Short mmCIF file of C-alpha atoms and ligand atoms in Angstrom, two decimals:
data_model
loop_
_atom_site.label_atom_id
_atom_site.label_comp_id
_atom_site.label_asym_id
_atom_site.label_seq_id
_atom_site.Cartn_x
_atom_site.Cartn_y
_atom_site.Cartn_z
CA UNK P 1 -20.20 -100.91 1.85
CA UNK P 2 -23.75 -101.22 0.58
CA UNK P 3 -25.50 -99.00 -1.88
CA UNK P 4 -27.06 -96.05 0.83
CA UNK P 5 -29.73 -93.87 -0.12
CA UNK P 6 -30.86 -91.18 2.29
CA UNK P 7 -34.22 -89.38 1.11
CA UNK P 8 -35.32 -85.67 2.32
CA UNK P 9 -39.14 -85.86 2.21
CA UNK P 10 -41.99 -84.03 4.46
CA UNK P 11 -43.30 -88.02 3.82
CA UNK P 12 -41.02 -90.12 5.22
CA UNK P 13 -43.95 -92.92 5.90
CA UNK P 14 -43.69 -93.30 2.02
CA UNK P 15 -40.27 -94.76 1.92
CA UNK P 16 -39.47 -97.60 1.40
CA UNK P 17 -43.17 -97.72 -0.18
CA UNK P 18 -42.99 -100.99 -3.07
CA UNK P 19 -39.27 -101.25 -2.64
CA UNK P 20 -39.79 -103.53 0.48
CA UNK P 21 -41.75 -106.18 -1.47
CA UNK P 22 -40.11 -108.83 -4.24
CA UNK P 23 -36.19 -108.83 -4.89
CA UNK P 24 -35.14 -105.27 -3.74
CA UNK P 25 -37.28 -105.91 -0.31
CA UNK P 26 -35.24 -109.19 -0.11
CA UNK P 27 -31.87 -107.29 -0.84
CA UNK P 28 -32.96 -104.72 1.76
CA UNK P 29 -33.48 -107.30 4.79
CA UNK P 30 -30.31 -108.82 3.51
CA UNK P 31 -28.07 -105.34 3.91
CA UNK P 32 -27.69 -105.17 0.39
CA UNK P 33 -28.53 -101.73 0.31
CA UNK P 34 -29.67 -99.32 2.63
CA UNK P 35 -32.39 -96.89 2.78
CA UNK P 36 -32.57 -94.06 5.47
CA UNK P 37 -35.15 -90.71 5.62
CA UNK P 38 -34.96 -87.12 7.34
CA UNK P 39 -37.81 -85.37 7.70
CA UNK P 40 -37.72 -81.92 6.41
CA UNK P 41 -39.96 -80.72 8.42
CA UNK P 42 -37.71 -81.10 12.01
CA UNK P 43 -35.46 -78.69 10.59
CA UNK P 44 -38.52 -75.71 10.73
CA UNK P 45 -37.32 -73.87 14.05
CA UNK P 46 -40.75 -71.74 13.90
CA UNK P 47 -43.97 -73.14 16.63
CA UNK P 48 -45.70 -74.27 13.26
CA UNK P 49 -42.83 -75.38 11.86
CA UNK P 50 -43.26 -74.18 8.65
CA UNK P 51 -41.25 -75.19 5.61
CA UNK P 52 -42.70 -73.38 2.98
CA UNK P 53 -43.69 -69.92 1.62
CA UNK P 54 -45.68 -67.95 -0.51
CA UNK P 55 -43.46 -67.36 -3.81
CA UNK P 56 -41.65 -63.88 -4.19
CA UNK P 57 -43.09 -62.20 -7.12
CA UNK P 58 -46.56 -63.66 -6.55
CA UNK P 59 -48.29 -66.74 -7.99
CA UNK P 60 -49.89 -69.61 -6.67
CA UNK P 61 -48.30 -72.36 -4.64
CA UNK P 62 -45.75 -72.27 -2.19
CA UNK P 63 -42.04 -72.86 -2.42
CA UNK P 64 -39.87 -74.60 -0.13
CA UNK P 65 -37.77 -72.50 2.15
CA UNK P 66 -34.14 -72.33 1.56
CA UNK P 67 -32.66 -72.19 4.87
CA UNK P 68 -34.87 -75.12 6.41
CA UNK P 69 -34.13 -77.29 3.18
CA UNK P 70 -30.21 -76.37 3.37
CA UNK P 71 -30.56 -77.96 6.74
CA UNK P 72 -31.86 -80.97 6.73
CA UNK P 73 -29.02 -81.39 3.53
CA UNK P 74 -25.98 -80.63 5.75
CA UNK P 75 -27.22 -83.01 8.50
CA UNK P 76 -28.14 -85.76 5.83
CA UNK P 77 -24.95 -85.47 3.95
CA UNK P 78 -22.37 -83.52 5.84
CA UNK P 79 -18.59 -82.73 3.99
CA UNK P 80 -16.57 -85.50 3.30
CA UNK P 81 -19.70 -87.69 2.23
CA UNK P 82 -19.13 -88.18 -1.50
CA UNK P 83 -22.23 -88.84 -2.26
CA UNK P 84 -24.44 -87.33 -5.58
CA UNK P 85 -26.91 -84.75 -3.92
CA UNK P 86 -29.83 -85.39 -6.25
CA UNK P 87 -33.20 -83.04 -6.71
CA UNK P 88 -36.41 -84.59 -8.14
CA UNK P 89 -37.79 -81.91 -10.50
CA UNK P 90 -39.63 -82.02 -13.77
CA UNK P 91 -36.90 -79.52 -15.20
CA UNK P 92 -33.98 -81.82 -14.25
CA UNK P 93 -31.87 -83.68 -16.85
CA UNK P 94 -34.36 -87.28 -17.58
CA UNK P 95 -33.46 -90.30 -15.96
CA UNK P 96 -31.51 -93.02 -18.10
CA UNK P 97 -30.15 -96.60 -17.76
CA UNK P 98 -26.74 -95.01 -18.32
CA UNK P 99 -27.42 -92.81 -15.35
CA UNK P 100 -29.07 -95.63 -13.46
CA UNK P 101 -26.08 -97.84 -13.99
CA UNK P 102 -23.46 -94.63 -12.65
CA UNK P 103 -25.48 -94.21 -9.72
CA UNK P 104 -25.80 -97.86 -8.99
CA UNK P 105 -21.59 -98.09 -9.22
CA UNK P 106 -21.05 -95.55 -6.46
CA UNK P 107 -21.98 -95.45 -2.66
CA UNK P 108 -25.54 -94.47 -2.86
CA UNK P 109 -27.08 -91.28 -3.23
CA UNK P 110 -28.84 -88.02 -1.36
CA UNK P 111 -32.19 -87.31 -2.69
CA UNK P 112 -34.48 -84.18 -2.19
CA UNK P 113 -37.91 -84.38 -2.85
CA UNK P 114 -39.48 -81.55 -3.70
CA UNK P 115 -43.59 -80.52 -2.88
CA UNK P 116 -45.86 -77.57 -3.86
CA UNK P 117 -44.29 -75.11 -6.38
CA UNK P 118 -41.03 -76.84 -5.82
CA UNK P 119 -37.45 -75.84 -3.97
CA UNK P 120 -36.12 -72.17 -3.72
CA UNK P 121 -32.99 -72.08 -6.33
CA UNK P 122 -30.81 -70.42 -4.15
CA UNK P 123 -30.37 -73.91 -2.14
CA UNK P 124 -30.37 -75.60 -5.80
CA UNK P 125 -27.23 -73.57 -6.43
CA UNK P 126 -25.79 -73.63 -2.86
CA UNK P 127 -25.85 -77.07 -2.32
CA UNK P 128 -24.89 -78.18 -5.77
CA UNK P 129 -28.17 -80.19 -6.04
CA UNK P 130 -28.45 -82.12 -9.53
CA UNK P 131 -32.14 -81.67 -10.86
CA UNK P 132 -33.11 -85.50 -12.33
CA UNK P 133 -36.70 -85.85 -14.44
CA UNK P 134 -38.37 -89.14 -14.75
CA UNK P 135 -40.49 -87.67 -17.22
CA UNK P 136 -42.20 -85.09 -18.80
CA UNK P 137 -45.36 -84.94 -17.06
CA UNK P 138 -46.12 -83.15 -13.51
CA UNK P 139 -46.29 -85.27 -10.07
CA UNK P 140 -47.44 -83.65 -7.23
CA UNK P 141 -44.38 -84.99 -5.66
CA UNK P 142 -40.72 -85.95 -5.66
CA UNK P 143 -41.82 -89.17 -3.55
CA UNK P 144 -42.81 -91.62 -6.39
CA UNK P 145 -40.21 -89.52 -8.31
CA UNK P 146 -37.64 -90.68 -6.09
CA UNK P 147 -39.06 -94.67 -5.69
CA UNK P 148 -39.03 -94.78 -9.21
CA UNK P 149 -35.07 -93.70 -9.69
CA UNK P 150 -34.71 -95.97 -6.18
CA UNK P 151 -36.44 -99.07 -8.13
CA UNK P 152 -34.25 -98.69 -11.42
CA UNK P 153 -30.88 -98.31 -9.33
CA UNK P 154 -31.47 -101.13 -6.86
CA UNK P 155 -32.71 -103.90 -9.03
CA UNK P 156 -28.84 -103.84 -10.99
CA UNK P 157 -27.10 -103.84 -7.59
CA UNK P 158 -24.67 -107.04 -7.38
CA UNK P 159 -26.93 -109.55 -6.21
CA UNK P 160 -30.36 -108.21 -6.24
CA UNK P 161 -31.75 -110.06 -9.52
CA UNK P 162 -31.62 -114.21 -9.18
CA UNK P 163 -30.24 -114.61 -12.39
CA UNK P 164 -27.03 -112.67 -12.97
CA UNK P 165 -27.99 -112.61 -17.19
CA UNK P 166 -31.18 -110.77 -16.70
CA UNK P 167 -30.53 -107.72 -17.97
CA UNK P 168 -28.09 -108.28 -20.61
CA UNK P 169 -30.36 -107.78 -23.54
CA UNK P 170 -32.97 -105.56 -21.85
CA UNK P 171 -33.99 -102.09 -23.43
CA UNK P 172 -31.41 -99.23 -23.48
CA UNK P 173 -28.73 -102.19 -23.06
CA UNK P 174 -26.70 -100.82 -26.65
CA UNK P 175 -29.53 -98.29 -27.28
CA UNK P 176 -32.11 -100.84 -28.08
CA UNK P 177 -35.53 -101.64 -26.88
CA UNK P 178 -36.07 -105.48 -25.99
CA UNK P 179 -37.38 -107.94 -28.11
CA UNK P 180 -40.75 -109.65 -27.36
CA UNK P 181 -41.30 -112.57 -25.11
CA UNK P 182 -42.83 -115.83 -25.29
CA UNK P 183 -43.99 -118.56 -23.09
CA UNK P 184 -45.80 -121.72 -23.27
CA UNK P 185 -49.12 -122.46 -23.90
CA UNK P 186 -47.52 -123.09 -27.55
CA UNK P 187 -50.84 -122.39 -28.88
CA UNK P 188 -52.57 -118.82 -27.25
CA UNK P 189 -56.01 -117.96 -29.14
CA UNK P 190 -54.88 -119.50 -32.09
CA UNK P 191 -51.23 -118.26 -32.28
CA UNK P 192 -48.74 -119.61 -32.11
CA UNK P 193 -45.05 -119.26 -30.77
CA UNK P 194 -42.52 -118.01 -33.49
CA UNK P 195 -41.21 -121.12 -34.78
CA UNK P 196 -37.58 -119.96 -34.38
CA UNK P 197 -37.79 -119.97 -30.44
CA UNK P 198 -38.78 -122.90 -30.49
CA UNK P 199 -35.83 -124.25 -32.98
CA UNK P 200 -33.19 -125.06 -30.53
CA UNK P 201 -31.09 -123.04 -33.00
CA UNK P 202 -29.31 -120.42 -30.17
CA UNK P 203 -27.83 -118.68 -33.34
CA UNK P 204 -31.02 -118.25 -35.43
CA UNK P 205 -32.75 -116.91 -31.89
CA UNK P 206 -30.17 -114.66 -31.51
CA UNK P 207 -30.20 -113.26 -35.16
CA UNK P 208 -34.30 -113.17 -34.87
CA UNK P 209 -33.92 -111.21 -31.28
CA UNK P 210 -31.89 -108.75 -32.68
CA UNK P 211 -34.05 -108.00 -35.80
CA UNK P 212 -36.61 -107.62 -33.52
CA UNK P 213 -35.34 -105.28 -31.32
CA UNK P 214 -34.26 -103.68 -34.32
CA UNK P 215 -37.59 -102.82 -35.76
CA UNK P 216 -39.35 -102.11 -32.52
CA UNK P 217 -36.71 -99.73 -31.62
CA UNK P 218 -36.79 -98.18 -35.17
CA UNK P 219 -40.57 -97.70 -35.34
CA UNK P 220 -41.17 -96.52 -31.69
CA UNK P 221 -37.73 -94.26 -30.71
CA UNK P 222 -36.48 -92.97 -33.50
CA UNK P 223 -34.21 -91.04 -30.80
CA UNK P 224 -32.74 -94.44 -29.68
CA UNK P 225 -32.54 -95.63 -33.55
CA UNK P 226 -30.23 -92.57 -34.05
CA UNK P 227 -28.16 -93.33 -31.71
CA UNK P 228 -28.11 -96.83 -32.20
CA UNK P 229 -27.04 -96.59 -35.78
CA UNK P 230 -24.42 -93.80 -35.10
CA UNK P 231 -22.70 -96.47 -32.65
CA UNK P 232 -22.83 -98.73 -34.98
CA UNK P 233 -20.91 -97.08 -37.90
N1 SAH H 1 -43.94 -76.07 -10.38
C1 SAH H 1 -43.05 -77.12 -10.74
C2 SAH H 1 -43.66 -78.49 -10.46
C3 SAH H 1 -43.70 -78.84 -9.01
S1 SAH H 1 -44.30 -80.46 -8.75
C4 SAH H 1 -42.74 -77.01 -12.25
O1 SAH H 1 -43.62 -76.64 -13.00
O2 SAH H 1 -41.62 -77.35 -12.63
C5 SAH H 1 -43.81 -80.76 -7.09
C6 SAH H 1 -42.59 -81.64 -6.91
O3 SAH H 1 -42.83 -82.90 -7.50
C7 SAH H 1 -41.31 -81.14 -7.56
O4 SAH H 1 -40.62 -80.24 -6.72
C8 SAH H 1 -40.53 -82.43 -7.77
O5 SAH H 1 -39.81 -82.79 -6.62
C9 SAH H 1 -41.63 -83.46 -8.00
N2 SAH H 1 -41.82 -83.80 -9.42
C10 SAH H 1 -42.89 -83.47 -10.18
N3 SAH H 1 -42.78 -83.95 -11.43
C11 SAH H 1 -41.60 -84.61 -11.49
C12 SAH H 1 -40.91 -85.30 -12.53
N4 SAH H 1 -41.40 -85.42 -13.75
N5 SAH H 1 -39.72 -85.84 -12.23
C13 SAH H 1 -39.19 -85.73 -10.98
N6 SAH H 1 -39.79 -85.07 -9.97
C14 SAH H 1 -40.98 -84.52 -10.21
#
């Protein structure tokens, strides 16, 4: 069965947005994964179909309604489909490669996308929603939010990248950042290529790739080098 993701938007003309150009558009017209959208918004029963509401104990914004929200979530993922029910929100746990790669490995994925003030938490709690960050800065919606987690997942699917070794020795692979990459001219503005890449020696690369990634990662996420070196010892 192919990776499904179903996305709960009151935008469903942004979906599938960038993700039907270059390799995951190509893995999407070959079935490779799927992606489907329900419209929030059909699941209003009022004449104006409203989905939102003016937050109870004042405040600006509106919050989407529970009951409309809860929904649209049992027709999208009814019991029985196992499924993570995911919630785009800047309070939610951030997004990781190690997360990436879990969701990836399962069937695909339910994913709420949140607008205005955000999602009433009684439908948080009721339909065991899991809140994922991909940052810590404020969209105005869980749209790119969601095309952004969509983008990291898809791209490791079996298949989607040409070369199955991409992504061996990318960053977060062991905790590291990449190393820097090179390509001809040999000569750019007067530098030149590190004369180890250039060796032919695959063992000397490998040592110099490593250092690399080693410094970069110690000098820009000292969060990362922590871990790193705890794994390590
Ligand atoms: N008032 C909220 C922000 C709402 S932003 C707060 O301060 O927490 C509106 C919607 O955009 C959110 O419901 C969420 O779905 C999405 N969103 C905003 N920033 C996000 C982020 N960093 N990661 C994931 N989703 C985000």
């Amino acid at each position: 069965m192919p990776f499904r993701a179903t996305v709960l938007t009151l935008y469903p003309e942004m979906f599938p947005g960038h993700l039907q150009y270059s390799l995951s558009g190509k893995a999407l017209e070959r079935g490779q994964w799927l992606i489907e959208t329900v419209q929030i918004r059909d699941f209003a029963a009022d004449r104006h179909r409203t989905v939102d509401d003016t937050p109870a104990g004042g405040g600006a914004g509106m919050v989407l309604k529970p009951d409309i929200l809860a929904s649209a979530i049992d027709h999208a993922s009814p019991a029985g489909d196992t499924r993570p029910r995911l919630l785009m929100s800047p309070r939610g746990r951030p997004l990781t490669q190690n997360r990436v790669r879990e969701l990836a490995a399962g069937d695909g994925c339910v994913i709420v996308c949140g607008r205005f003030e955000g999602v009433d938490q009684r439908v948080i709690e009721a339909r065991g929603l899991e809140e994922v960050s991909i940052g810590d800065y404020v969209l105005s919606g869980g749209e790119p939010a969601a095309l952004t987690l969509l983008d990291a997942v898809v791209r490791i699917l079996p298949g989607v990248m040409g070369n199955a070794f991409s992504g061996v020795h990318e960053s977060f692979e062991g905790d590291l950042l990449e190393h820097p990459h090179y390509t001809r001219p040999q000569v750019f503005e007067g530098k030149e290529i590190p004369a180890v890449l250039t060796s032919g020696n695959h063992a000397a690369i490998e040592g110099w790739r490593r250092e690399q990634a080693e410094e970069l990662t110690r000098a820009r996420r000292p969060d990362l080098w922590t871990a790193y070196r705890r794994d390590k010892t």
